Coordinates of C-alpha atoms in Angstrom, one line a residue:
Chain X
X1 CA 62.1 35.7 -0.4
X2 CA 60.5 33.1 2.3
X3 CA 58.1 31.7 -0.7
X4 CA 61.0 31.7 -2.9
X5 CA 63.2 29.8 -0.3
X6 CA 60.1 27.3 -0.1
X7 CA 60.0 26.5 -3.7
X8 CA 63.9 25.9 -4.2
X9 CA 63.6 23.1 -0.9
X10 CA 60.7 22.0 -2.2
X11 CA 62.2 21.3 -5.5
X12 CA 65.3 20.3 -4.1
X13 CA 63.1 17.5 -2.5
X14 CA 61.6 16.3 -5.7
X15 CA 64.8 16.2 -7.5
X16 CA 66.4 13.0 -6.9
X17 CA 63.7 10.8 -7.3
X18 CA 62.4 13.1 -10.8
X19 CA 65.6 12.2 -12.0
X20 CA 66.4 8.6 -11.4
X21 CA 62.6 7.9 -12.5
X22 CA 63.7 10.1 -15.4
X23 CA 66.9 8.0 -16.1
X24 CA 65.6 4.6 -15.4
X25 CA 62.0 4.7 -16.1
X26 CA 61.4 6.9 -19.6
X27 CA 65.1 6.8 -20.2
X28 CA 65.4 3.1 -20.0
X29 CA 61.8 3.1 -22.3
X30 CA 62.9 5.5 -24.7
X31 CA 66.5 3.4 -25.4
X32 CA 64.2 0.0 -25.7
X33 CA 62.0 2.0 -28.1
X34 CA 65.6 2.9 -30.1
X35 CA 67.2 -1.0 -29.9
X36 CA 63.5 -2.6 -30.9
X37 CA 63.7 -0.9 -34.2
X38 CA 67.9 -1.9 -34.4
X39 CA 68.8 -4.9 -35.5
X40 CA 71.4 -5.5 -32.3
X41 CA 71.8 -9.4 -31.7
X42 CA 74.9 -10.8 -29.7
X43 CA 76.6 -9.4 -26.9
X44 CA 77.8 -6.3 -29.3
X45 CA 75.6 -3.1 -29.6
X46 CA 74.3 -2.6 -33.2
X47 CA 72.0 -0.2 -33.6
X48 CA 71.7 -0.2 -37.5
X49 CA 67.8 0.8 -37.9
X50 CA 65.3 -1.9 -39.6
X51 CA 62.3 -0.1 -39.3
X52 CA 59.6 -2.3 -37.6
X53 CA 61.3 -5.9 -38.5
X54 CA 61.4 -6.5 -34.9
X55 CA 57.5 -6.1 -34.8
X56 CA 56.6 -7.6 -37.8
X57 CA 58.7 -10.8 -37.3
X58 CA 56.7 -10.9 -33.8
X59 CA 53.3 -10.9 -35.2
X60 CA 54.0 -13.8 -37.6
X61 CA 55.9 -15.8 -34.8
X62 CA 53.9 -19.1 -33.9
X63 CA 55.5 -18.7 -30.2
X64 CA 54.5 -14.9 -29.8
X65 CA 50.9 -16.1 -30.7
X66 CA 51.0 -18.7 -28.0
X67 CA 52.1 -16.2 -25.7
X68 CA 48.9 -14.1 -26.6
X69 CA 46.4 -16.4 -26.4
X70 CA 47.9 -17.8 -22.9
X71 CA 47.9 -14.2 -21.5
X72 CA 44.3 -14.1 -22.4
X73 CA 43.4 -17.2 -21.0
X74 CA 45.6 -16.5 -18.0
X75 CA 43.8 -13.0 -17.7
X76 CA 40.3 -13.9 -17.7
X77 CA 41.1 -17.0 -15.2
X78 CA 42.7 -15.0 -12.9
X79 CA 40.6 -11.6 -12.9
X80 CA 37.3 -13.6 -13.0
X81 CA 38.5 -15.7 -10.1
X82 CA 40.2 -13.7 -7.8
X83 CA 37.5 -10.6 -8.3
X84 CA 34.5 -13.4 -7.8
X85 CA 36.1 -15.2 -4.5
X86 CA 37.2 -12.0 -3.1
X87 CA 33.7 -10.3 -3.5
X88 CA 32.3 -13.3 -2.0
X89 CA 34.8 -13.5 0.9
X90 CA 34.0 -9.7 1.5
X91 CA 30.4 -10.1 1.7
X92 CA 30.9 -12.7 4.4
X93 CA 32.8 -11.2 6.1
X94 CA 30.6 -7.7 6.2
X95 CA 28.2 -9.9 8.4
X96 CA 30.1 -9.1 11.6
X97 CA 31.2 -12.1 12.2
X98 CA 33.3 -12.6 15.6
X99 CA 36.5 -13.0 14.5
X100 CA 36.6 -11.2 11.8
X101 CA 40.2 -10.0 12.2
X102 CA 41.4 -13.2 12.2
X103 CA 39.8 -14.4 8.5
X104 CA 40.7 -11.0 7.4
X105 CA 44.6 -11.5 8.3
X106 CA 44.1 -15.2 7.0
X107 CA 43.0 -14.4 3.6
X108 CA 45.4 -11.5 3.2
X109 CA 48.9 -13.4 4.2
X110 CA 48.9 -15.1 0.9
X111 CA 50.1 -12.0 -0.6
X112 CA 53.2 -11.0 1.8
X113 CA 54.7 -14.5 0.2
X114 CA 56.9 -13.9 -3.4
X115 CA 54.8 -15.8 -6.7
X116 CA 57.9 -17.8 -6.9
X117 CA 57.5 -19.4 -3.6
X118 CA 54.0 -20.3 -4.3
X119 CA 54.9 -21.3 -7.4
X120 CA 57.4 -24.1 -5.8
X121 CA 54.8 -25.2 -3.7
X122 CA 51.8 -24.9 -6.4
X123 CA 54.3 -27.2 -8.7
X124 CA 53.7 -30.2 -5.4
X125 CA 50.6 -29.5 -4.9
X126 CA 50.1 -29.8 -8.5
X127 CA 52.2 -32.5 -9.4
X128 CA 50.4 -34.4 -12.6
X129 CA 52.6 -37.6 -12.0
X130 CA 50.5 -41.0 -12.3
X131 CA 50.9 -44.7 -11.0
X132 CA 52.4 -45.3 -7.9
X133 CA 54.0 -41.4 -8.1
X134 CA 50.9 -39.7 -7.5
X135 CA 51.8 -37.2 -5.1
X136 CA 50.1 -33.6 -4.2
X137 CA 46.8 -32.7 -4.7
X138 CA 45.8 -35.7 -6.9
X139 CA 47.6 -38.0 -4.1
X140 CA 44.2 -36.4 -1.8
X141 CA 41.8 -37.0 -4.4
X142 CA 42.7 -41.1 -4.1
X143 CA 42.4 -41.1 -1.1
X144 CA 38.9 -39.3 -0.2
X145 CA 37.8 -41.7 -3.3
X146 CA 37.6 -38.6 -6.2
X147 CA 39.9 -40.0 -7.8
X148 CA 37.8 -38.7 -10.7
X149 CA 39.0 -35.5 -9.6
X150 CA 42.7 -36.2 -10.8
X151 CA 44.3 -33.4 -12.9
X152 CA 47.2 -33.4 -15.3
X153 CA 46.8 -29.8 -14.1
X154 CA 49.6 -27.2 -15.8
X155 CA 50.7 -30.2 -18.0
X156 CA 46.9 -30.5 -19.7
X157 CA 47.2 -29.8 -23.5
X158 CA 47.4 -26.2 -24.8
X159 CA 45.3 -24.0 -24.1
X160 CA 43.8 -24.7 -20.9
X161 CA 46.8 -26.0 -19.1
X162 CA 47.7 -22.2 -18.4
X163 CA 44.7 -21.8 -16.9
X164 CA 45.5 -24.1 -14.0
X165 CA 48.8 -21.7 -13.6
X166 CA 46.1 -19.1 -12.7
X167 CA 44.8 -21.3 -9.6
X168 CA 47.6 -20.5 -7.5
X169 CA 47.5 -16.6 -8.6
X170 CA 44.0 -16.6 -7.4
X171 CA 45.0 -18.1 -4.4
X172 CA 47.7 -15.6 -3.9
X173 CA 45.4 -12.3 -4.6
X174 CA 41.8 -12.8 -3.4
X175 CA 42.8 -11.9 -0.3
X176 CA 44.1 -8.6 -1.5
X177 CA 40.6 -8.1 -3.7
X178 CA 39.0 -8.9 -0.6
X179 CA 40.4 -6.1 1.3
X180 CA 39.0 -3.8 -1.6
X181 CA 35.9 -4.9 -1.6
X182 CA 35.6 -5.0 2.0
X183 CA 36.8 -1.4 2.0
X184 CA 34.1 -0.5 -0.4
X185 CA 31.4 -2.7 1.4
X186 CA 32.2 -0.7 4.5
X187 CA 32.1 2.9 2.8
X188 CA 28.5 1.9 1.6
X189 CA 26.4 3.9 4.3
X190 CA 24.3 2.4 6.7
X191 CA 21.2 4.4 5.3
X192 CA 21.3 3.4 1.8
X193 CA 20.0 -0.4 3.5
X194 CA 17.8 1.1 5.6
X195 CA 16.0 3.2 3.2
X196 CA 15.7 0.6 0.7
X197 CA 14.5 -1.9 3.9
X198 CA 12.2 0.2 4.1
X199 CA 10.8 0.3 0.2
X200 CA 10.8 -3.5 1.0
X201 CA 13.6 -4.7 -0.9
X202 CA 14.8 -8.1 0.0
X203 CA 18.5 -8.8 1.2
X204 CA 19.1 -10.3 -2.4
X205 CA 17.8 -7.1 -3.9
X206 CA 19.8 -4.7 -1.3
X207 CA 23.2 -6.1 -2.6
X208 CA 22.0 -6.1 -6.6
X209 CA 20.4 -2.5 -6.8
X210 CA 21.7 -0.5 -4.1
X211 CA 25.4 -1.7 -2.5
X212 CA 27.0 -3.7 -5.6
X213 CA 26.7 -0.7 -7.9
X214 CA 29.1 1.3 -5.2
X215 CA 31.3 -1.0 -5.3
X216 CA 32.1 -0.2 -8.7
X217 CA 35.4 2.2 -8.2
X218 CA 36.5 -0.9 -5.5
X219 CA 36.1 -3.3 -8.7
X220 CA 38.0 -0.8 -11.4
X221 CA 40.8 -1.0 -9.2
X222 CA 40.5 -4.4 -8.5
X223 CA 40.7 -5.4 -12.2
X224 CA 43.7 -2.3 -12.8
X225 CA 45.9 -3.8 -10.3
X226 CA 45.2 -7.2 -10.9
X227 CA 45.1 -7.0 -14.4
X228 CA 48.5 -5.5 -14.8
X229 CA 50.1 -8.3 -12.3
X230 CA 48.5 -10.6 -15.3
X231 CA 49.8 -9.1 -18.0
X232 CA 53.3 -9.2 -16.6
X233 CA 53.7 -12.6 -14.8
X234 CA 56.6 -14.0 -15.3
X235 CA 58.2 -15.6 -11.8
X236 CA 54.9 -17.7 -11.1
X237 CA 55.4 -19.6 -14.4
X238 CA 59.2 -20.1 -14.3
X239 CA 58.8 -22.1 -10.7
X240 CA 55.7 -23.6 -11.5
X241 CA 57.8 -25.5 -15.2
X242 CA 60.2 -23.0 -16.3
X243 CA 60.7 -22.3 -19.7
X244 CA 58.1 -24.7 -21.5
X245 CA 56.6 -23.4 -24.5
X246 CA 53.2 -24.9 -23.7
X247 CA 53.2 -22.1 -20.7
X248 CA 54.8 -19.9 -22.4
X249 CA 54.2 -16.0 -22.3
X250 CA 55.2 -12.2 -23.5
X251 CA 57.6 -11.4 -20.3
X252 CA 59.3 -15.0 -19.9
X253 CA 59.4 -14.8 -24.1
X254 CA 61.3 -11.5 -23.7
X255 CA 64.0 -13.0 -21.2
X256 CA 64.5 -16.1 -23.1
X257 CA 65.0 -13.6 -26.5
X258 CA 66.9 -11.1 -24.6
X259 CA 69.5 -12.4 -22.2
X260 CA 69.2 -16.2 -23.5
X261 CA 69.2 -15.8 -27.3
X262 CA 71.0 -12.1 -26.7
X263 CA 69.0 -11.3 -29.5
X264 CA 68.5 -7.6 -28.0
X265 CA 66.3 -6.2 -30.8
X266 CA 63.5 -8.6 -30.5
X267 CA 63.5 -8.7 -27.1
X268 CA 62.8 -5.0 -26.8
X269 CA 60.4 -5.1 -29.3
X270 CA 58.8 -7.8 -26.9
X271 CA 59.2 -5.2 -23.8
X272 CA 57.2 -2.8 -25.6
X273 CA 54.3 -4.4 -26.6
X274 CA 54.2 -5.3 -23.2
X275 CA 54.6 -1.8 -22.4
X276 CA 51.8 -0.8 -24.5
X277 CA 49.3 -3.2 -23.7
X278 CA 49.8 -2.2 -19.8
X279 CA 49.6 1.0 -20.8
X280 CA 46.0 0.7 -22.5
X281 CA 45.2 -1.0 -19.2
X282 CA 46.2 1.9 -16.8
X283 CA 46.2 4.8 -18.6
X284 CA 42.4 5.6 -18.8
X285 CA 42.4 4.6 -15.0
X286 CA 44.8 7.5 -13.9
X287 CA 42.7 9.9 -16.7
X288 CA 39.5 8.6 -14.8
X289 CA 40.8 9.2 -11.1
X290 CA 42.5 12.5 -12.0
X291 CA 39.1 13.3 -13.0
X292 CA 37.5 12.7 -10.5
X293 CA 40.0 14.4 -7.8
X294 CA 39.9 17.5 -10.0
X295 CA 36.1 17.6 -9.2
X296 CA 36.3 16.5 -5.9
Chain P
X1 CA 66.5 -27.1 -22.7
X2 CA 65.4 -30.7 -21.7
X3 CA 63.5 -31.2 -24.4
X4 CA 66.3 -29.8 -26.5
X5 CA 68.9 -32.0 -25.2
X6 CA 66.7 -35.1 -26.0
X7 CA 66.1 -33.8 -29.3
X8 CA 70.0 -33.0 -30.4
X9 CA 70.6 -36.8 -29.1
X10 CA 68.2 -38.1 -31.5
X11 CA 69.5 -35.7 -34.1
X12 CA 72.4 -37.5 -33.5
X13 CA 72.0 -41.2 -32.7
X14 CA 69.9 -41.0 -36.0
X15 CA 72.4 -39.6 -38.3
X16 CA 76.7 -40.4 -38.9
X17 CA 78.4 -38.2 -37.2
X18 CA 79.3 -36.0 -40.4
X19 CA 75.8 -35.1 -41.3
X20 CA 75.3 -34.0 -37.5
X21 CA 78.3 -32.0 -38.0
X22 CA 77.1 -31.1 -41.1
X23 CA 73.9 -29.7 -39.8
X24 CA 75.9 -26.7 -37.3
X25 CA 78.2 -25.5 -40.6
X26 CA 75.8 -25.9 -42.8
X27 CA 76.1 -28.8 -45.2
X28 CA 73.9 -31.2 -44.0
X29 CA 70.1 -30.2 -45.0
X30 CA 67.8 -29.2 -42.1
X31 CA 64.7 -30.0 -44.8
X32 CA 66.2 -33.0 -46.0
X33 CA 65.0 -36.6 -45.2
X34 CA 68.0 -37.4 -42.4
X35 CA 66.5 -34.6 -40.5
X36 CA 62.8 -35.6 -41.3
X37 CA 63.6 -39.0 -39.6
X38 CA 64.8 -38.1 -36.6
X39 CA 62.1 -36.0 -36.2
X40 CA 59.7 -38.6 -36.9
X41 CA 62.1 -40.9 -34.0
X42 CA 61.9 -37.7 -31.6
X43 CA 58.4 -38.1 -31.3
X44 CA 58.2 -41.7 -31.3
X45 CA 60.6 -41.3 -28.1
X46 CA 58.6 -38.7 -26.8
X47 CA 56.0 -41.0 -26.1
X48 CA 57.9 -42.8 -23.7
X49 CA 58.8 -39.6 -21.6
X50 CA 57.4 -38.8 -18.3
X51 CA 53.9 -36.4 -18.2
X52 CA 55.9 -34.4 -15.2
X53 CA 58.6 -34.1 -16.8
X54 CA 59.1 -30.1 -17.2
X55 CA 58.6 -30.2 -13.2
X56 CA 61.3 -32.1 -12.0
X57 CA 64.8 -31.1 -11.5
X58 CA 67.9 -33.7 -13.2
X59 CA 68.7 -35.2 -9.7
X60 CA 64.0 -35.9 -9.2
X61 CA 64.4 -37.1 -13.0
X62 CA 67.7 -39.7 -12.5
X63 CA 66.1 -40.8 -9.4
X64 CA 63.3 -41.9 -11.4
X65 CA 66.5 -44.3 -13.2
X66 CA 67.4 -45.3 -9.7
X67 CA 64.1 -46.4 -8.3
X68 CA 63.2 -48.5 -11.8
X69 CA 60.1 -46.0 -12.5
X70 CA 62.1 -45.1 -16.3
X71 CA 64.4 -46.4 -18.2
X72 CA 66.7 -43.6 -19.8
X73 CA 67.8 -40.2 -18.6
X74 CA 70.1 -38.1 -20.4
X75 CA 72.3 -36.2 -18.3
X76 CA 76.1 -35.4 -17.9
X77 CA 78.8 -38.0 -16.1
X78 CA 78.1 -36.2 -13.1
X79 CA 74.7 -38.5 -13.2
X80 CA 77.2 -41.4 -13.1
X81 CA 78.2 -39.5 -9.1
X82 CA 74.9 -39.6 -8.2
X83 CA 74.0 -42.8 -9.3
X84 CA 77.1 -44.3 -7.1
X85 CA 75.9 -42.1 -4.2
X86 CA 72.9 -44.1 -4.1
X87 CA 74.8 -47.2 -3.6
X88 CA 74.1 -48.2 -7.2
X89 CA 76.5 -49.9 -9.1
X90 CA 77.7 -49.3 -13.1
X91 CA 76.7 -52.2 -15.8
X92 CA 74.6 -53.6 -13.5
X93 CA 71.3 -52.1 -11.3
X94 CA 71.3 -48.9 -13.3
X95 CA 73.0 -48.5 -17.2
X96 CA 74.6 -45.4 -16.6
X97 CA 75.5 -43.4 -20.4
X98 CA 74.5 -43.8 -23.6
X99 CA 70.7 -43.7 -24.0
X100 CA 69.5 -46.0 -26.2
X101 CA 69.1 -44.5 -29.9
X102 CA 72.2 -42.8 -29.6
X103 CA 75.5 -45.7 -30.9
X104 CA 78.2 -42.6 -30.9
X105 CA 80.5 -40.8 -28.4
X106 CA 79.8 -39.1 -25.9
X107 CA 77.6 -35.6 -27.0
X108 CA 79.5 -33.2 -25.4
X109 CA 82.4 -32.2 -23.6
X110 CA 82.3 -29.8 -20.5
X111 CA 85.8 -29.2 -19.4
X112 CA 85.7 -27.7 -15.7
X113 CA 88.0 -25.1 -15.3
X114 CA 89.6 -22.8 -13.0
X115 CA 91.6 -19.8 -13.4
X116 CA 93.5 -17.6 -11.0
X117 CA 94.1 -13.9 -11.1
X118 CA 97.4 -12.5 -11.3
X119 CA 96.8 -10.0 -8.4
X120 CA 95.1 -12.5 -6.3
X121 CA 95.4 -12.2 -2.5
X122 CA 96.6 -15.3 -2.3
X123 CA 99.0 -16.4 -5.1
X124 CA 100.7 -19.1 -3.4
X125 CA 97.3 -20.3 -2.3
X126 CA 96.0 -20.0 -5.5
X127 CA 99.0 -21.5 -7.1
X128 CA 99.5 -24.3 -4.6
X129 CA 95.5 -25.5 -5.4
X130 CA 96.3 -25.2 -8.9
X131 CA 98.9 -27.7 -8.3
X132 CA 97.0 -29.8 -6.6
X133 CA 93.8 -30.0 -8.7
X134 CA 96.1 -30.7 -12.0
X135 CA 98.3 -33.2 -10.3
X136 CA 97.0 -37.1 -11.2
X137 CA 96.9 -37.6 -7.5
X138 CA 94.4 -34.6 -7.6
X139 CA 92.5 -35.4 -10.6
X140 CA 92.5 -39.5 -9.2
X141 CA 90.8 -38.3 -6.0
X142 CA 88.6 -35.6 -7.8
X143 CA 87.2 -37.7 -10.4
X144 CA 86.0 -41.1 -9.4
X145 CA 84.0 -39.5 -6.7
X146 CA 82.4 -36.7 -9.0
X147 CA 81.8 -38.9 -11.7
X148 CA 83.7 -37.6 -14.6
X149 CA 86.5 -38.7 -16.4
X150 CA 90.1 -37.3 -16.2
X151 CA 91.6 -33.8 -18.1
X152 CA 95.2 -35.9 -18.2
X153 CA 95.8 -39.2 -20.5
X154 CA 98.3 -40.8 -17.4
X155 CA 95.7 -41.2 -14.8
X156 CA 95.6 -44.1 -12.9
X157 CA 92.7 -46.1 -14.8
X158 CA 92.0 -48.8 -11.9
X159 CA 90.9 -46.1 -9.3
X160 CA 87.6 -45.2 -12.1
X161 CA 84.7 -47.6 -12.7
X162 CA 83.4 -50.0 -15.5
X163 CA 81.9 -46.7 -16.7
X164 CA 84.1 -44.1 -17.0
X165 CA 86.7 -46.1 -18.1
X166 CA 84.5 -47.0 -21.1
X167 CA 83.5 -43.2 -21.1
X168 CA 87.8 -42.5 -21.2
X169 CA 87.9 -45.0 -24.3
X170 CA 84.8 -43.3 -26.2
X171 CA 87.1 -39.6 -25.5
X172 CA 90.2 -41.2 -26.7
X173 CA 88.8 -43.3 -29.3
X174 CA 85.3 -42.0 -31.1
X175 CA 85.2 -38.6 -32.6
X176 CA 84.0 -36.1 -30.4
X177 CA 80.7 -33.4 -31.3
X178 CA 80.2 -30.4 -29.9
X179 CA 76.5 -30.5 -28.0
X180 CA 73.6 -28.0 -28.9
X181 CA 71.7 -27.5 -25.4
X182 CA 75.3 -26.6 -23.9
X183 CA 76.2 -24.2 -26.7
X184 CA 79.0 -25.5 -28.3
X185 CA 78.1 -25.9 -31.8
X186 CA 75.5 -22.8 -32.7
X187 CA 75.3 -19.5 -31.3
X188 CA 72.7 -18.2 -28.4
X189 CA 70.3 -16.8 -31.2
X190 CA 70.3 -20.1 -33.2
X191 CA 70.1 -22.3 -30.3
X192 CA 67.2 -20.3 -29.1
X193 CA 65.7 -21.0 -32.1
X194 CA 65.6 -24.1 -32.2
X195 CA 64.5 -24.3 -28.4
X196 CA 61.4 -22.5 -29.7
X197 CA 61.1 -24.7 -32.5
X198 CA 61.1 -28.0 -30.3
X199 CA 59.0 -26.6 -28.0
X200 CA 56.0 -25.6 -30.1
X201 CA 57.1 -29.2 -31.0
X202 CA 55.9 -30.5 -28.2
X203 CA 52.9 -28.6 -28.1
X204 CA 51.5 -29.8 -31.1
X205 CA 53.1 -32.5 -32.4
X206 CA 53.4 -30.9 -35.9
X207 CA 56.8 -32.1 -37.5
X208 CA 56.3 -30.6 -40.2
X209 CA 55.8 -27.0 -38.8
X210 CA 59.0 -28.3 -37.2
X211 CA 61.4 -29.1 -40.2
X212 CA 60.6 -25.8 -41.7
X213 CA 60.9 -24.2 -38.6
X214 CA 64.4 -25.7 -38.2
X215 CA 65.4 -24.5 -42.0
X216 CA 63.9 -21.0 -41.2
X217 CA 66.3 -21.2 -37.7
X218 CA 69.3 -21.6 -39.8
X219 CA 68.6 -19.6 -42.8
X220 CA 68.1 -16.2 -40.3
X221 CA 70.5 -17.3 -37.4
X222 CA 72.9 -19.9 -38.5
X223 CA 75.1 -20.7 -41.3
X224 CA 72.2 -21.4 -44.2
X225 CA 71.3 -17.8 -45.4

């Protein structure tokens, strides 16, 4: 009776959040699955069913193909940037320095602030104006004397001006990779060093063979969590020059389509693709660690 | 939307007034040569647009009017409040209006309007402001200051400047278009459309990716099909 008493609380627990993650999680997927193959535009629900129209119309679409190719750029910026700096910053920061908390703290605050706030101050710093409105960042290049230096930043031609929109997302997240790494740097033990010290391997050597290959679960998460912030960014490019095409990508494409164009269809054909390719992201991660707690 | 608004003025400034109707009720040809000008125009005036331009806000952009640094902005009247805010003065330091390619009206009306509920709280209140903000004595100490012109014919013309009694004229006298970037003449679908259009536009530069992209819009969103 006690066990059974035990199991209805503990059910009774789980409930409410099992069912609003039900309702407005795979509820909420499953009706975007059922308007992307409708052909619903306007503020009137029409769910007549065209098949993959939605989908096919997107794969033609010069603008969707923009939106790829800027996620990938965007991607490899950011994860390449923001994994490389933080593993660096982490590294340093294993010396035992005095201090330490301090840097640690410093690096990480970045990431308590929202992506649209650093994306208002990015867009300053950034400003590409010329002549006597040089302002920002390129304002400090004239006057160290680099003026050499000077960007047109965000505003450079297609494709790499979404690549500067990355600069600010790395300086927003390397803390947080940091942290990982520095987490994984510490689990390394002590030993390990010693005993390869002792083979007479050099420091270099140390951090190639023996402490960078256990760092490898502290980088798979690394490029999970980061990668799935990159595949969805949407805020960060709205402050930074709002709705320009140039810049454009998946998520800000699917508001446009959605709630500007109210073209409901397309834009939930848009919300799943982004859907799935998240999904190929994370999916094999949560296998992986499942895995690996079931043998544990 | 910027970009959009610059390109329905060249769209317009480069055509009569009954082809740009034309083009929202489908008459006019979007593959035609009228269109295939003003494309051409579009990106001639593009070259004389600012490289920050998708970063700055209407009131950054008209301040660029202001302090000489360009020479056209395309904005509502309310520009015109602004620009008198900054102790400028109509017809003379800054040209507030029409930008240059474009000889018609006015593009656009945006009527301001306020309603009141029939269970309001406050219905005499409501009522009373009503009153007040239709009145000319309301819409005389409303307007000049704001920068717009005013919803009643028997205002008193002397309180508004060289500029909006021009713009009054144009209202009363030109023939009025409905304005794409504020939704008036196509639907949210077909105006996206477009938007997407002109922005690949100014990506890269390809007008003619851009006419047939602007038959395509209509055909599947507008009138054409």
């Amino acid at each position: 009776v006690k066990l059974n008493r035990d199991r209805l609380v503990a059910i009774g627990m789980v409930a409410p959040s099992a069912l609003l993650v039900g309702v407005f999680v795979y509820g909420f997927i499953g009706w975007s699955m059922r308007v992307s193959v409708s052909q619903w535009q306007g503020l009137i629900p029409d769910y007549t069913f065209v098949g993959l129209e939605n989908f096919t119309e997107l794969f033609s679409d010069r603008r969707f193909q923009i939106d790829v190719r800027n996620t990938a750029v965007f991607t490899v910026v950011f994860l390449g940037g923001a994994i490389l700096l933080g593993l660096a910053l982490a590294i340093l920061l294993d010396r035992k320095l005095p201090g330490e908390g301090v840097f640690r703290s410093l690096y990480l605050f970045p990431m308590a602030v929202s992506f649209i706030v650093t994306g208002v101050a990015w867009r300053w710093l950034m400003n590409p104006a010329t002549g006597a409105r040089t302002s920002g960042i390129n304002l400090l290049f004239d006057y160290v004397g680099l003026d050499a230096l000077q960007s047109q930043w965000h505003t450079t031609d297609p494709p790499w001006g979404i690549a500067y929109v990355a600069i600010p997302a790395i300086w927003q997240m390397t803390g947080f990779a940091m942290a990982l790494f520095l987490a994984g740097l510490r689990s390394v033990p002590e030993e390990l060093r010693e005993a390869a010290r002792v083979d007479g391997a050099s420091e270099w050597q140390i951090y190639r063979r023996v402490v960078l290959p256990l760092l490898r679960p502290a980088l798979l998460s690394a490029v999970i969590i980061l990668g799935h912030i990159s595949l969805k960014i949407f805020d960060l490019i709205v402050a930074m020059s709002g709705k320009n095409i140039a810049l454009d990508v998946p998520a800000i494409y699917m508001w446009t389509t959605t709630f500007d164009a109210n073209n409901f269809g397309r834009g939930a054909a848009i919300g799943l693709l982004l859907l799935v390719s998240v999904a190929v992201l994370v999916i094999p991660y949560l296998v992986y660690t499942r895995r690996q707690e079931a043998e544990l | 939307v910027d970009a959009l608004h610059l390109f329905e003025t060249v769209l317009l400034g480069s055509m009569s007034t009954e082809a740009y109707n034309g083009l929202w009720d489908g008459t006019t040809d979007w593959g035609g040569d009228e269109v295939a000008g003003a494309i051409e125009m579009f990106g001639a005036v593009l070259a004389y647009t600012n490289s920050d331009a998708s970063t700055l806000s209407w009131d950054q952009a008209a301040q660029l009017v202001v302090d000489g640094d360009a020479a056209f902005t395309i904005m509502g009247d309310w520009a015109e409040g602004y620009f008198k805010a900054q102790g400028l003065e109509p017809g003379r330091t800054a040209s507030a209006g029409h930008p240059p390619p474009a000889p018609t009206a006015p593009s656009s009306s945006c009527p301001t309007a306020s309603c009141s509920r029939r269970s309001a709280k406050n219905r005499d209140g409501a009522i009373a402001w009503l009153t007040v903000a239709g009145s000319i004595e309301g819409q005389d100490a409303f307007n000049p200051i704001k920068g717009s012109i005013p919803a009643r014919t028997d205002a008193d013309r002397s309180l508004y400047d060289a500029y909006l009694q021009s713009a009054m004229d144009d209202w009363t006298g030109d023939t009025v278009v409905g304005s794409l970037a504020h939704g008036v003449v196509a639907n949210d679908n077909w105006r996206s459309e477009i938007d997407s259009a002109v922005g690949l536009f100014l990506t890269d530069g390809d007008a003619t990716a851009l006419q047939d992209a602007l038959v395509d819009a209509c055909a599947s969103a507008g009138p054409c099909s």
